Coordinates of N, CA, C and O in Angstrom, one line a residue:
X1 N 40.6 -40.5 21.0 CA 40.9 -40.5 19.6 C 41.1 -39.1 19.1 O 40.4 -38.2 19.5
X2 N 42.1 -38.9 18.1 CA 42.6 -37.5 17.4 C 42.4 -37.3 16.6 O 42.6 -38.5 16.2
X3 N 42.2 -36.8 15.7 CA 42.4 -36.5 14.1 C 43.2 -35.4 13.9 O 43.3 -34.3 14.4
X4 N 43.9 -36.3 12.8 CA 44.8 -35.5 12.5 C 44.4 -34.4 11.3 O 44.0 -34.7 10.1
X5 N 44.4 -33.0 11.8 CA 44.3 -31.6 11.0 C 45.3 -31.4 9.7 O 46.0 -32.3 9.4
X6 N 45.3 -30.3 8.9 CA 45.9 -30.2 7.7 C 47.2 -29.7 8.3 O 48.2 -29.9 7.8
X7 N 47.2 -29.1 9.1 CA 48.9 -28.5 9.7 C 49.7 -29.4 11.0 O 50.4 -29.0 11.9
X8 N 49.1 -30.7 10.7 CA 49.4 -31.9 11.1 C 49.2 -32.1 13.0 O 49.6 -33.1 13.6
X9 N 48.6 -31.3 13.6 CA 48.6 -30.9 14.8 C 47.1 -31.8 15.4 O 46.2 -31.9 14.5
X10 N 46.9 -32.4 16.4 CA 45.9 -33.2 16.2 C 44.5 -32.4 16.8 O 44.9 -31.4 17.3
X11 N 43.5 -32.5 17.0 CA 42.3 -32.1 17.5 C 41.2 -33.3 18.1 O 40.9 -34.4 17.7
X12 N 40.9 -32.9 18.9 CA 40.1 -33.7 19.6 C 38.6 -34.0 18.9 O 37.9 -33.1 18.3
X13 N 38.2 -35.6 19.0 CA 36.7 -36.1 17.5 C 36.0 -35.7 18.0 O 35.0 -36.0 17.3
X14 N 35.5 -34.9 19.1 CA 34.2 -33.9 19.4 C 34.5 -32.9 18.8 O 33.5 -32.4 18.2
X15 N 35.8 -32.2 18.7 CA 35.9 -30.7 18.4 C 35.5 -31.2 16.5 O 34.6 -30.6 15.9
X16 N 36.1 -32.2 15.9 CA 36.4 -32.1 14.5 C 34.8 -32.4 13.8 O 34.4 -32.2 12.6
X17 N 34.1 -33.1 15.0 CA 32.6 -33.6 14.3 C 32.0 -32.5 14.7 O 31.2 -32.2 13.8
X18 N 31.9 -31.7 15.7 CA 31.3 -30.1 15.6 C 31.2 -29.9 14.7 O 30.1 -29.8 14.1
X19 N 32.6 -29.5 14.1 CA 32.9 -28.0 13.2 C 33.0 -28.9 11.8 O 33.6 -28.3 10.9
X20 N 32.3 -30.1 11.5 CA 32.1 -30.7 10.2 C 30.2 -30.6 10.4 O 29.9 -30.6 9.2
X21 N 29.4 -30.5 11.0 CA 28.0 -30.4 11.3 C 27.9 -29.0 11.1 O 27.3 -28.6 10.2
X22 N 28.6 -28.2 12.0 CA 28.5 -26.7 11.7 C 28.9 -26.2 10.0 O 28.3 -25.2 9.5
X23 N 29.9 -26.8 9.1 CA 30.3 -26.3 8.3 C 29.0 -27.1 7.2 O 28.6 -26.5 6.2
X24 N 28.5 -28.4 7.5 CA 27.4 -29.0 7.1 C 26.4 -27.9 6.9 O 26.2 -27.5 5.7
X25 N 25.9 -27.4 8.0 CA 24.7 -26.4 8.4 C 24.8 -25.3 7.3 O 23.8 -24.9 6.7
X26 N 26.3 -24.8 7.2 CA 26.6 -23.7 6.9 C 26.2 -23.6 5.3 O 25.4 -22.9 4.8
X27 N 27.0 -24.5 4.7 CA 26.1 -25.4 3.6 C 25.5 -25.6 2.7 O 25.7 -25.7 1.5
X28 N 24.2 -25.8 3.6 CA 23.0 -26.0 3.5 C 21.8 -24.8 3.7 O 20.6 -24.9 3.9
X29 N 22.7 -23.8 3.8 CA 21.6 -22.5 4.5 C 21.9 -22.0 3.6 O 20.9 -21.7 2.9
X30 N 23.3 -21.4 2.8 CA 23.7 -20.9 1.8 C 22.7 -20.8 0.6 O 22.3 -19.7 0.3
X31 N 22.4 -22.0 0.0 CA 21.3 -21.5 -1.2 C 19.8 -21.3 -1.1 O 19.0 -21.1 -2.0
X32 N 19.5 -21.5 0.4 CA 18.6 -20.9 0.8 C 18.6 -19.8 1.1 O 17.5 -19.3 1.3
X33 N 20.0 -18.7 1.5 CA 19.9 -17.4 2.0 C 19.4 -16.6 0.8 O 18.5 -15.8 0.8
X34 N 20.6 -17.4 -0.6 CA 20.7 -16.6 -1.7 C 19.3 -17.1 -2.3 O 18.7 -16.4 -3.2
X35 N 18.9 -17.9 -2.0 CA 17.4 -17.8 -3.1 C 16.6 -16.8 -2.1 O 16.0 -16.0 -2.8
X36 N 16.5 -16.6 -0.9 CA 15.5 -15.7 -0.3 C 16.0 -14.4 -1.0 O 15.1 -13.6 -1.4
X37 N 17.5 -14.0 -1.1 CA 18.1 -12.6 -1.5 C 17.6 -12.8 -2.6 O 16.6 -12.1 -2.6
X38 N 17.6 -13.3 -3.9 CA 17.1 -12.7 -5.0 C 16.0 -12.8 -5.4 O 15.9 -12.7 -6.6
X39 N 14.7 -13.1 -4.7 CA 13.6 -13.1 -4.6 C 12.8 -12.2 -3.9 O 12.5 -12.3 -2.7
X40 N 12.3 -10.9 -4.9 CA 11.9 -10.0 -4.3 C 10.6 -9.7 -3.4 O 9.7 -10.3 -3.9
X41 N 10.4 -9.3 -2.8 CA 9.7 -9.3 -1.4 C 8.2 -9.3 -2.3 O 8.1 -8.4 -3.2
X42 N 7.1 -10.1 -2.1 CA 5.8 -10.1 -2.9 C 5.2 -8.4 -1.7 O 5.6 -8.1 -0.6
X43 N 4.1 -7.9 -2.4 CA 4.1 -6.9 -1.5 C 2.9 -7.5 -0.6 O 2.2 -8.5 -0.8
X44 N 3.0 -6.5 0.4 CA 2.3 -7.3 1.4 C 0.5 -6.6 1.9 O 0.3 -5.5 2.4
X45 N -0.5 -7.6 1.5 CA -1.7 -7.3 1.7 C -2.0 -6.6 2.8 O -1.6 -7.3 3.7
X46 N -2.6 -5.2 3.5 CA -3.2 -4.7 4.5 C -4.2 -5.4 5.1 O -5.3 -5.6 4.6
X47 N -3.7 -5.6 6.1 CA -5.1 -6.2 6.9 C -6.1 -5.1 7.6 O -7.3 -5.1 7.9
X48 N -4.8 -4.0 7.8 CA -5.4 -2.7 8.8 C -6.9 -2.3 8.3 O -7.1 -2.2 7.1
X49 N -8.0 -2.2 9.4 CA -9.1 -1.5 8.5 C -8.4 0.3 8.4 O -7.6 0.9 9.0
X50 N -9.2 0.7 7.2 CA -9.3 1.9 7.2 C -10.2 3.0 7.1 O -11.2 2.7 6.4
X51 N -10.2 4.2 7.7 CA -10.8 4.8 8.2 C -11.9 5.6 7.4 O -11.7 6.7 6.9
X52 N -13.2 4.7 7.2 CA -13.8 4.8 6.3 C -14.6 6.1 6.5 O -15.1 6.7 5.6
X53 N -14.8 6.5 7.7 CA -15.3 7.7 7.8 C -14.5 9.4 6.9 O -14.7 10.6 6.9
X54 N -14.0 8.9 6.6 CA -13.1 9.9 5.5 C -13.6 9.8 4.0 O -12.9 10.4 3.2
X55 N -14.8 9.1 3.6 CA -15.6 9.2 2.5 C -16.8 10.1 3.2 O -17.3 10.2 4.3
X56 N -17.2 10.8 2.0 CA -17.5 12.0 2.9 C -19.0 11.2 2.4 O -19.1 10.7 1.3
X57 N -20.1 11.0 3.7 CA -22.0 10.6 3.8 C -21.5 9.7 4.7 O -22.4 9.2 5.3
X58 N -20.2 9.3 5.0 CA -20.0 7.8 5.6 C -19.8 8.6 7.1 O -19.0 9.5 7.1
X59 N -20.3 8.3 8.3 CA -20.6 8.4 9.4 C -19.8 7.1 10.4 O -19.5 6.1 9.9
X60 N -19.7 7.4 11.5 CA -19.3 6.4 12.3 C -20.0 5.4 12.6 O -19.3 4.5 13.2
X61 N -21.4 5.2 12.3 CA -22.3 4.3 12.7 C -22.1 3.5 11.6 O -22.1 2.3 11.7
X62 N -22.1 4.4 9.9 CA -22.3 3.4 8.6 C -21.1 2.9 8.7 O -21.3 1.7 8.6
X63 N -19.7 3.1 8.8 CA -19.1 2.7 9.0 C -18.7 1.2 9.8 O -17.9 0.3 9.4
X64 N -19.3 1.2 10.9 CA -19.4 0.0 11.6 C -20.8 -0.7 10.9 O -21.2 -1.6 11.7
X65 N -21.5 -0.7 10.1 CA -22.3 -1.4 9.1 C -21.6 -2.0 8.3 O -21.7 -3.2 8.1
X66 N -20.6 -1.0 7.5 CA -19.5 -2.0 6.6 C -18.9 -2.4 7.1 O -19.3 -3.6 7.1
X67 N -17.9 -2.3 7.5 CA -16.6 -3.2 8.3 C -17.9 -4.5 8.7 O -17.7 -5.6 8.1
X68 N -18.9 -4.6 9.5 CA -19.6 -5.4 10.2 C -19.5 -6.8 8.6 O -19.2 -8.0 8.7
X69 N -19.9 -6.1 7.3 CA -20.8 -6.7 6.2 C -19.5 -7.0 5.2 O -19.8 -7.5 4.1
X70 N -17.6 -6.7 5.8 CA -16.8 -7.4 5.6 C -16.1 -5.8 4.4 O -15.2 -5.9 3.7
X71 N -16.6 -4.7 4.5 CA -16.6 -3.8 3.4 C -15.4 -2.9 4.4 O -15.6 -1.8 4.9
X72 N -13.9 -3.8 4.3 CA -13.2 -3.0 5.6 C -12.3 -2.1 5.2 O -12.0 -1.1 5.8
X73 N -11.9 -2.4 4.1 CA -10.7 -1.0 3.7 C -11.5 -0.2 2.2 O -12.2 -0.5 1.2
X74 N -10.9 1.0 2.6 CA -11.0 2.0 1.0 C -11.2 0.8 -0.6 O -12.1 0.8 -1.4
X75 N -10.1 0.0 -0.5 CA -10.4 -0.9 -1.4 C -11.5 -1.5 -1.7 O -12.1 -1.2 -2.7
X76 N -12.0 -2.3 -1.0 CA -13.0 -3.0 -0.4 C -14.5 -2.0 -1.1 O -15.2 -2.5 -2.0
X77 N -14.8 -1.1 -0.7 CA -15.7 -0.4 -0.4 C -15.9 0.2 -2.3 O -17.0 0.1 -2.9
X78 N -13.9 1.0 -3.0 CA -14.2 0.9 -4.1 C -14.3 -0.2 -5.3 O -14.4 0.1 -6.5
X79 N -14.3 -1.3 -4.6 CA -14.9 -2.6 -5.4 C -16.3 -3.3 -5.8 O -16.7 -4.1 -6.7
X80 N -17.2 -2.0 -4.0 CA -18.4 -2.4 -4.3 C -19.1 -2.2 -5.0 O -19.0 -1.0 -5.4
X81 N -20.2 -2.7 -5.5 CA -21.5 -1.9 -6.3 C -22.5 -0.8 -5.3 O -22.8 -0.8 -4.2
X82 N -22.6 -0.2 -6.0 CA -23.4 1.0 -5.1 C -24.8 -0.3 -4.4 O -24.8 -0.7 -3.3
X83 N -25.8 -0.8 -5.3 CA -27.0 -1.7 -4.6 C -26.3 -2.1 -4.0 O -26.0 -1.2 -3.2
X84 N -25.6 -3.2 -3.6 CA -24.7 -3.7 -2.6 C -24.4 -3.1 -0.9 O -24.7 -3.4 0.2
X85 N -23.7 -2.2 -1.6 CA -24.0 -1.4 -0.2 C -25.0 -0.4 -0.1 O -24.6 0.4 0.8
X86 N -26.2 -0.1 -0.7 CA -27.2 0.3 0.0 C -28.4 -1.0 0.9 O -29.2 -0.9 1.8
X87 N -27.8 -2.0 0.0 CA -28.4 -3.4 0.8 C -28.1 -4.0 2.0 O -28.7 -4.8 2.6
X88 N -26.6 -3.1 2.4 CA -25.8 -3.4 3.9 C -26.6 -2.5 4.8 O -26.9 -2.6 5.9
X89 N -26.7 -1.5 3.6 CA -27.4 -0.2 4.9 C -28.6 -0.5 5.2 O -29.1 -0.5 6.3
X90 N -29.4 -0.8 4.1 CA -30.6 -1.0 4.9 C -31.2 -2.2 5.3 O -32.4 -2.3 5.5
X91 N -29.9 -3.3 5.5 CA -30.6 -4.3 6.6 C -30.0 -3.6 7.8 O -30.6 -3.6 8.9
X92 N -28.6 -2.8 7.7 CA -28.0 -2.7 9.3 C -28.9 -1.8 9.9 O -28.9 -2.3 11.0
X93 N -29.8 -0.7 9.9 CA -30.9 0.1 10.7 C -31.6 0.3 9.1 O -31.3 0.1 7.9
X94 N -32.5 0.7 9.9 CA -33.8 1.5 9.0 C -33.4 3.0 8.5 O -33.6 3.6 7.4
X95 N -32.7 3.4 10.1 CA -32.4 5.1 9.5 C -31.2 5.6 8.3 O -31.0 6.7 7.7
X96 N -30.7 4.4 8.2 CA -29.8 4.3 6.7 C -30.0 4.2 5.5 O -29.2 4.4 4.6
X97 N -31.4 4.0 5.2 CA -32.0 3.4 4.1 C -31.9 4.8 3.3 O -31.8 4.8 2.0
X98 N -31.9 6.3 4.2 CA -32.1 7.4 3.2 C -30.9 7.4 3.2 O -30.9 8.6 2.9
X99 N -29.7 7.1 3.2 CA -28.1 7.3 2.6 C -28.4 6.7 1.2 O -29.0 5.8 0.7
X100 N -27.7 7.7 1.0 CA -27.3 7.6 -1.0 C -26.1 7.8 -1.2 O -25.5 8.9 -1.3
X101 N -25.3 6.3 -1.1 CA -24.0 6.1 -1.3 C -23.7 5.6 -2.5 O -23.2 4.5 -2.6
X102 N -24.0 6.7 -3.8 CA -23.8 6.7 -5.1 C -22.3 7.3 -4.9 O -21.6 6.3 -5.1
X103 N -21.9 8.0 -4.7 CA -20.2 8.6 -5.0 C -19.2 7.7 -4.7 O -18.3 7.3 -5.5
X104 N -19.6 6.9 -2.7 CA -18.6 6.4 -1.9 C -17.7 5.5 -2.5 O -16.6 5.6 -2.1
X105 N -18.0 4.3 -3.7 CA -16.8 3.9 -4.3 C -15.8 4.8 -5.0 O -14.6 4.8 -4.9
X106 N -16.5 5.6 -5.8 CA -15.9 6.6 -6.4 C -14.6 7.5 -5.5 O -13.5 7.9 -6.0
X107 N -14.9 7.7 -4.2 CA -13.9 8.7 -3.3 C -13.2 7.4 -2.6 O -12.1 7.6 -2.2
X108 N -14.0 5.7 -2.3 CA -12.9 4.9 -1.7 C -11.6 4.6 -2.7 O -10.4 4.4 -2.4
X109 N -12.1 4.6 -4.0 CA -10.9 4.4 -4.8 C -9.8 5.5 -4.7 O -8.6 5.2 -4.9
X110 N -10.1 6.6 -4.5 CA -9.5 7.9 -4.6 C -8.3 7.9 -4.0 O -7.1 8.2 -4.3
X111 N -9.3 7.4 -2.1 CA -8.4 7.0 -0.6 C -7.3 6.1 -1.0 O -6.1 6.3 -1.2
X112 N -8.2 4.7 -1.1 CA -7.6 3.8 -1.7 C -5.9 4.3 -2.3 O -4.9 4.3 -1.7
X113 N -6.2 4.5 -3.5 CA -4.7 5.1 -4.2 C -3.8 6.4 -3.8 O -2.7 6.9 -4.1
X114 N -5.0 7.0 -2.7 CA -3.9 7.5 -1.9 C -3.5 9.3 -2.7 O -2.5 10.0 -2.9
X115 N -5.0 9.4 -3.1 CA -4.9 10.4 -4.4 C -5.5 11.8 -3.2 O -6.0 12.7 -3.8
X116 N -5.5 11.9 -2.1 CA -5.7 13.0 -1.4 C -6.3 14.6 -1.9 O -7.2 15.4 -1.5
X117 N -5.7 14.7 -2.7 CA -6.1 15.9 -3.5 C -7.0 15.9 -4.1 O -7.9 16.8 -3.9
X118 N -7.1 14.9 -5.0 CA -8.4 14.5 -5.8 C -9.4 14.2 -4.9 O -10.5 14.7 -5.0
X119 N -9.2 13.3 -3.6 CA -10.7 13.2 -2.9 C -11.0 14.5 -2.4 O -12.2 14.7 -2.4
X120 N -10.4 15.1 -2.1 CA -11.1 16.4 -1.4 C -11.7 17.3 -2.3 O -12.5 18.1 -1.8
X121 N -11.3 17.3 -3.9 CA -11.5 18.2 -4.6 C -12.5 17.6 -4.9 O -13.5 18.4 -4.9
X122 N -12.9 16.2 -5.3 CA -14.2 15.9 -5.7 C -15.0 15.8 -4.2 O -16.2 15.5 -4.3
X123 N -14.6 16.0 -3.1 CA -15.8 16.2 -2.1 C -16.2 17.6 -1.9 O -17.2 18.0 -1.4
X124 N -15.4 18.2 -2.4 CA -15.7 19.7 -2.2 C -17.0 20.2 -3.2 O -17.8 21.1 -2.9
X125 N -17.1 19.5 -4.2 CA -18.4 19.5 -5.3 C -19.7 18.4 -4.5 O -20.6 17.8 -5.2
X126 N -19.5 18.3 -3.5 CA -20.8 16.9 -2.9 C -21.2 18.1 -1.4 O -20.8 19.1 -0.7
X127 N -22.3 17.3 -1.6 CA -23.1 18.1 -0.2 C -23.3 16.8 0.5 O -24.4 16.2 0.1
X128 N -22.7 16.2 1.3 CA -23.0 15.1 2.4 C -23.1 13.9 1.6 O -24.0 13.0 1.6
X129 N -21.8 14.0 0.7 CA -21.9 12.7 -0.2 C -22.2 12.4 -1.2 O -21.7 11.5 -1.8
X130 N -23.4 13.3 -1.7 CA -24.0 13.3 -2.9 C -23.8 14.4 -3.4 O -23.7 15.5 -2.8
X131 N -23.7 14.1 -5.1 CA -23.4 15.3 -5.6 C -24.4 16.6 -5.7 O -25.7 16.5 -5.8
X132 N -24.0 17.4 -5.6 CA -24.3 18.6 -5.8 C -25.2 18.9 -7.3 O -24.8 18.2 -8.2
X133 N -26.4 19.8 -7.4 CA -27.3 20.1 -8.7 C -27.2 21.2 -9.1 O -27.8 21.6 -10.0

């Protein structure tokens, strides 16, 4: 069986039901391409931990205390309340209990936003985290 094309020439009903399924598909993807295109990209949450040892009292050990207690990125840490995480430290060891991580939200926010300058300038006024008298 043939069908007959618009320039009267005939094509075979496998070729004509292809390219009616294909042009179907084609379609049908169309206002889905264009709704993806004008819908702008939501931004996308970090999963990455970050390297919290860059709050200056925060050590490699307290460090794996927070991340452990779910406290995994810069954000995270400046959302916490200071009791909060002196309550992570001192169930994770004993020898934590003397960290005084009064500043650390204060410089994760800093990280967090990515304010470099400012953390270092306000660590430069701290002696191992805590402020300076």
């Amino acid at each position: 069986m043939q069908i007959q094309n618009i320039n009267g020439k005939g094509a075979p009903a496998k070729k004509a039901k292809a390219a009616t399924k294909d042009a179907d598909a084609e379609t049908k993807a169309k206002p889905a391409k264009e709704k993806a295109e004008k819908k702008p990209a939501a931004p996308k949450k970090s999963t990455a931990k970050d390297d919290l040892t860059k709050i200056e009292g925060i050590g490699p050990k307290a460090a794996e205390a927070l991340v452990a207690a779910g406290l995994v990125t810069f954000a995270d840490v400046a959302k916490a309340k200071v009791p909060a995480i002196q309550t992570i430290l001192d169930e994770a060891d004993g020898k934590f209990g003397a960290m005084k991580p009064d500043t650390w939200p204060k410089q994760a926010k800093l990280a967090a936003d990515e304010k470099w300058d400012e953390l270092k300038t306000l660590q430069d006024e701290l002696d191992g985290g805590i402020e300076k008298k």
